[in-house]
Amino acid sequence: MRRTPLLFGLVLLATPAQAGSRSEYVTMMLQAFAAKVECPGTDVVYQDLLQKAQEMQQPDGTTEQVRKAIAYVHTGGKMGERPDNALMQEVAIATRTTDLDQRRVGMTTWCETQKAKLAGFIRAKN
């Protein structure tokens, strides 16, 4: 049991530097789509997600890969495309942390926080 945190830390250290920034991007995208679903009157600005991927120096196609991976994971494989194992793990971790945040602060507070945090990626529906 004590070896688990050590092993987890070693895995994180062995992960390439790019994976950290992709994980951050995956979490941001997942939170944007979660806000669209969970927060009334909210929509995602897909073009701004593409721009953010470029700013974060993500490879071309990352936004679409992540979108499809999120759809795949959250629909039990009925939508999207099965991602590679690393991306699937990143989506799973982002999902768990987002779910924990929602439970911890409550959905109303979470939605308000996301509106400020993701201001460039989500907006009020027209």
PDB file of C-alpha atoms in Angstrom, residues 7-104:
ATOM      1  CA  LEU A   7       5.041   4.266  -7.924  1.00  0.00           C
ATOM      2  CA  PHE A   8       2.560   6.977  -8.945  1.00  0.00           C
ATOM      3  CA  GLY A   9       5.238   9.646  -8.389  1.00  0.00           C
ATOM      4  CA  LEU A  10       7.747   7.735 -10.471  1.00  0.00           C
ATOM      5  CA  VAL A  11       5.251   7.379 -13.297  1.00  0.00           C
ATOM      6  CA  LEU A  12       4.632  11.137 -13.228  1.00  0.00           C
ATOM      7  CA  LEU A  13       8.366  11.834 -13.340  1.00  0.00           C
ATOM      8  CA  ALA A  14       8.791   9.476 -16.275  1.00  0.00           C
ATOM      9  CA  THR A  15       6.014  11.161 -18.244  1.00  0.00           C
ATOM     10  CA  PRO A  16       7.342  13.444 -20.996  1.00  0.00           C
ATOM     11  CA  ALA A  17       7.056  17.208 -20.473  1.00  0.00           C
ATOM     12  CA  GLN A  18       4.537  17.529 -23.320  1.00  0.00           C
ATOM     13  CA  ALA A  19       2.154  15.126 -21.578  1.00  0.00           C
ATOM     14  CA  GLY A  20       1.763  17.565 -18.701  1.00  0.00           C
ATOM     15  CA  SER A  21       0.662  20.360 -20.979  1.00  0.00           C
ATOM     16  CA  ARG A  22      -1.637  17.992 -22.867  1.00  0.00           C
ATOM     17  CA  SER A  23      -3.138  16.881 -19.555  1.00  0.00           C
ATOM     18  CA  GLU A  24      -3.773  20.512 -18.701  1.00  0.00           C
ATOM     19  CA  TYR A  25      -5.403  21.031 -22.094  1.00  0.00           C
ATOM     20  CA  VAL A  26      -7.515  17.863 -21.705  1.00  0.00           C
ATOM     21  CA  THR A  27      -8.735  19.067 -18.302  1.00  0.00           C
ATOM     22  CA  MET A  28      -9.576  22.507 -19.682  1.00  0.00           C
ATOM     23  CA  MET A  29     -11.525  21.010 -22.597  1.00  0.00           C
ATOM     24  CA  LEU A  30     -13.358  18.571 -20.363  1.00  0.00           C
ATOM     25  CA  GLN A  31     -14.347  21.378 -17.995  1.00  0.00           C
ATOM     26  CA  ALA A  32     -15.568  23.486 -20.913  1.00  0.00           C
ATOM     27  CA  PHE A  33     -17.758  20.643 -22.216  1.00  0.00           C
ATOM     28  CA  ALA A  34     -18.923  19.818 -18.682  1.00  0.00           C
ATOM     29  CA  ALA A  35     -19.946  23.453 -18.246  1.00  0.00           C
ATOM     30  CA  LYS A  36     -21.910  23.246 -21.496  1.00  0.00           C
ATOM     31  CA  VAL A  37     -23.799  20.223 -20.166  1.00  0.00           C
ATOM     32  CA  GLU A  38     -24.122  21.144 -16.493  1.00  0.00           C
ATOM     33  CA  CYS A  39     -24.480  24.933 -16.493  1.00  0.00           C
ATOM     34  CA  PRO A  40     -27.722  26.251 -18.024  1.00  0.00           C
ATOM     35  CA  GLY A  41     -27.301  28.691 -20.897  1.00  0.00           C
ATOM     36  CA  THR A  42     -23.627  27.875 -21.512  1.00  0.00           C
ATOM     37  CA  ASP A  43     -22.011  26.987 -24.825  1.00  0.00           C
ATOM     38  CA  VAL A  44     -18.457  26.088 -25.904  1.00  0.00           C
ATOM     39  CA  VAL A  45     -16.471  28.269 -28.318  1.00  0.00           C
ATOM     40  CA  TYR A  46     -14.698  25.548 -30.298  1.00  0.00           C
ATOM     41  CA  GLN A  47     -12.580  27.953 -32.350  1.00  0.00           C
ATOM     42  CA  ASP A  48     -11.082  29.393 -29.159  1.00  0.00           C
ATOM     43  CA  LEU A  49     -10.191  25.877 -27.982  1.00  0.00           C
ATOM     44  CA  LEU A  50      -8.293  25.406 -31.249  1.00  0.00           C
ATOM     45  CA  GLN A  51      -6.456  28.671 -30.691  1.00  0.00           C
ATOM     46  CA  LYS A  52      -5.571  27.710 -27.111  1.00  0.00           C
ATOM     47  CA  ALA A  53      -4.140  24.397 -28.358  1.00  0.00           C
ATOM     48  CA  GLN A  54      -1.882  26.343 -30.720  1.00  0.00           C
ATOM     49  CA  GLU A  55      -0.811  28.690 -27.907  1.00  0.00           C
ATOM     50  CA  MET A  56       0.031  25.660 -25.758  1.00  0.00           C
ATOM     51  CA  GLN A  57       2.015  24.263 -28.710  1.00  0.00           C
ATOM     52  CA  GLN A  58      -0.125  21.157 -28.963  1.00  0.00           C
ATOM     53  CA  PRO A  59       0.274  19.113 -32.163  1.00  0.00           C
ATOM     54  CA  ASP A  60      -2.230  19.735 -34.953  1.00  0.00           C
ATOM     55  CA  GLY A  61      -5.359  17.682 -34.437  1.00  0.00           C
ATOM     56  CA  THR A  62      -5.111  17.610 -30.627  1.00  0.00           C
ATOM     57  CA  THR A  63      -8.412  19.426 -30.091  1.00  0.00           C
ATOM     58  CA  GLU A  64     -10.313  16.988 -32.272  1.00  0.00           C
ATOM     59  CA  GLN A  65      -8.581  13.967 -30.701  1.00  0.00           C
ATOM     60  CA  VAL A  66      -9.444  15.194 -27.219  1.00  0.00           C
ATOM     61  CA  ARG A  67     -13.041  16.001 -28.206  1.00  0.00           C
ATOM     62  CA  LYS A  68     -13.489  12.499 -29.633  1.00  0.00           C
ATOM     63  CA  ALA A  69     -11.823  10.923 -26.587  1.00  0.00           C
ATOM     64  CA  ILE A  70     -14.123  12.805 -24.190  1.00  0.00           C
ATOM     65  CA  ALA A  71     -17.151  11.724 -26.234  1.00  0.00           C
ATOM     66  CA  TYR A  72     -15.942   8.111 -26.281  1.00  0.00           C
ATOM     67  CA  VAL A  73     -15.287   7.939 -22.544  1.00  0.00           C
ATOM     68  CA  HIS A  74     -18.485   9.728 -21.530  1.00  0.00           C
ATOM     69  CA  THR A  75     -20.784   7.700 -23.789  1.00  0.00           C
ATOM     70  CA  GLY A  76     -19.273   4.309 -23.062  1.00  0.00           C
ATOM     71  CA  GLY A  77     -17.869   4.081 -26.583  1.00  0.00           C
ATOM     72  CA  LYS A  78     -21.116   4.951 -28.410  1.00  0.00           C
ATOM     73  CA  MET A  79     -19.717   8.239 -29.769  1.00  0.00           C
ATOM     74  CA  GLY A  80     -16.278   9.546 -30.596  1.00  0.00           C
ATOM     75  CA  GLU A  81     -13.276   7.331 -31.215  1.00  0.00           C
ATOM     76  CA  ARG A  82     -11.316   5.145 -28.839  1.00  0.00           C
ATOM     77  CA  PRO A  83      -8.216   7.134 -27.871  1.00  0.00           C
ATOM     78  CA  ASP A  84      -4.799   5.728 -27.099  1.00  0.00           C
ATOM     79  CA  ASN A  85      -4.350   4.575 -23.514  1.00  0.00           C
ATOM     80  CA  ALA A  86      -2.481   7.693 -22.403  1.00  0.00           C
ATOM     81  CA  LEU A  87      -5.222  10.022 -23.633  1.00  0.00           C
ATOM     82  CA  MET A  88      -7.927   7.797 -22.169  1.00  0.00           C
ATOM     83  CA  GLN A  89      -6.156   7.990 -18.811  1.00  0.00           C
ATOM     84  CA  GLU A  90      -5.886  11.784 -19.052  1.00  0.00           C
ATOM     85  CA  VAL A  91      -9.619  12.049 -19.774  1.00  0.00           C
ATOM     86  CA  ALA A  92     -10.394   9.720 -16.852  1.00  0.00           C
ATOM     87  CA  ILE A  93      -8.273  11.777 -14.449  1.00  0.00           C
ATOM     88  CA  ALA A  94      -9.782  15.050 -15.686  1.00  0.00           C
ATOM     89  CA  THR A  95     -13.262  13.560 -15.266  1.00  0.00           C
ATOM     90  CA  ARG A  96     -12.552  12.438 -11.700  1.00  0.00           C
ATOM     91  CA  THR A  97     -11.069  15.766 -10.625  1.00  0.00           C
ATOM     92  CA  THR A  98     -13.911  17.712 -12.234  1.00  0.00           C
ATOM     93  CA  ASP A  99     -16.492  15.471 -10.574  1.00  0.00           C
ATOM     94  CA  LEU A 100     -14.802  15.913  -7.187  1.00  0.00           C
ATOM     95  CA  ASP A 101     -14.727  19.700  -7.642  1.00  0.00           C
ATOM     96  CA  GLN A 102     -18.419  19.740  -8.543  1.00  0.00           C
ATOM     97  CA  ARG A 103     -19.319  17.722  -5.453  1.00  0.00           C
ATOM     98  CA  ARG A 104     -17.033  19.701  -3.160  1.00  0.00           C
TER      99      ARG A 104
END
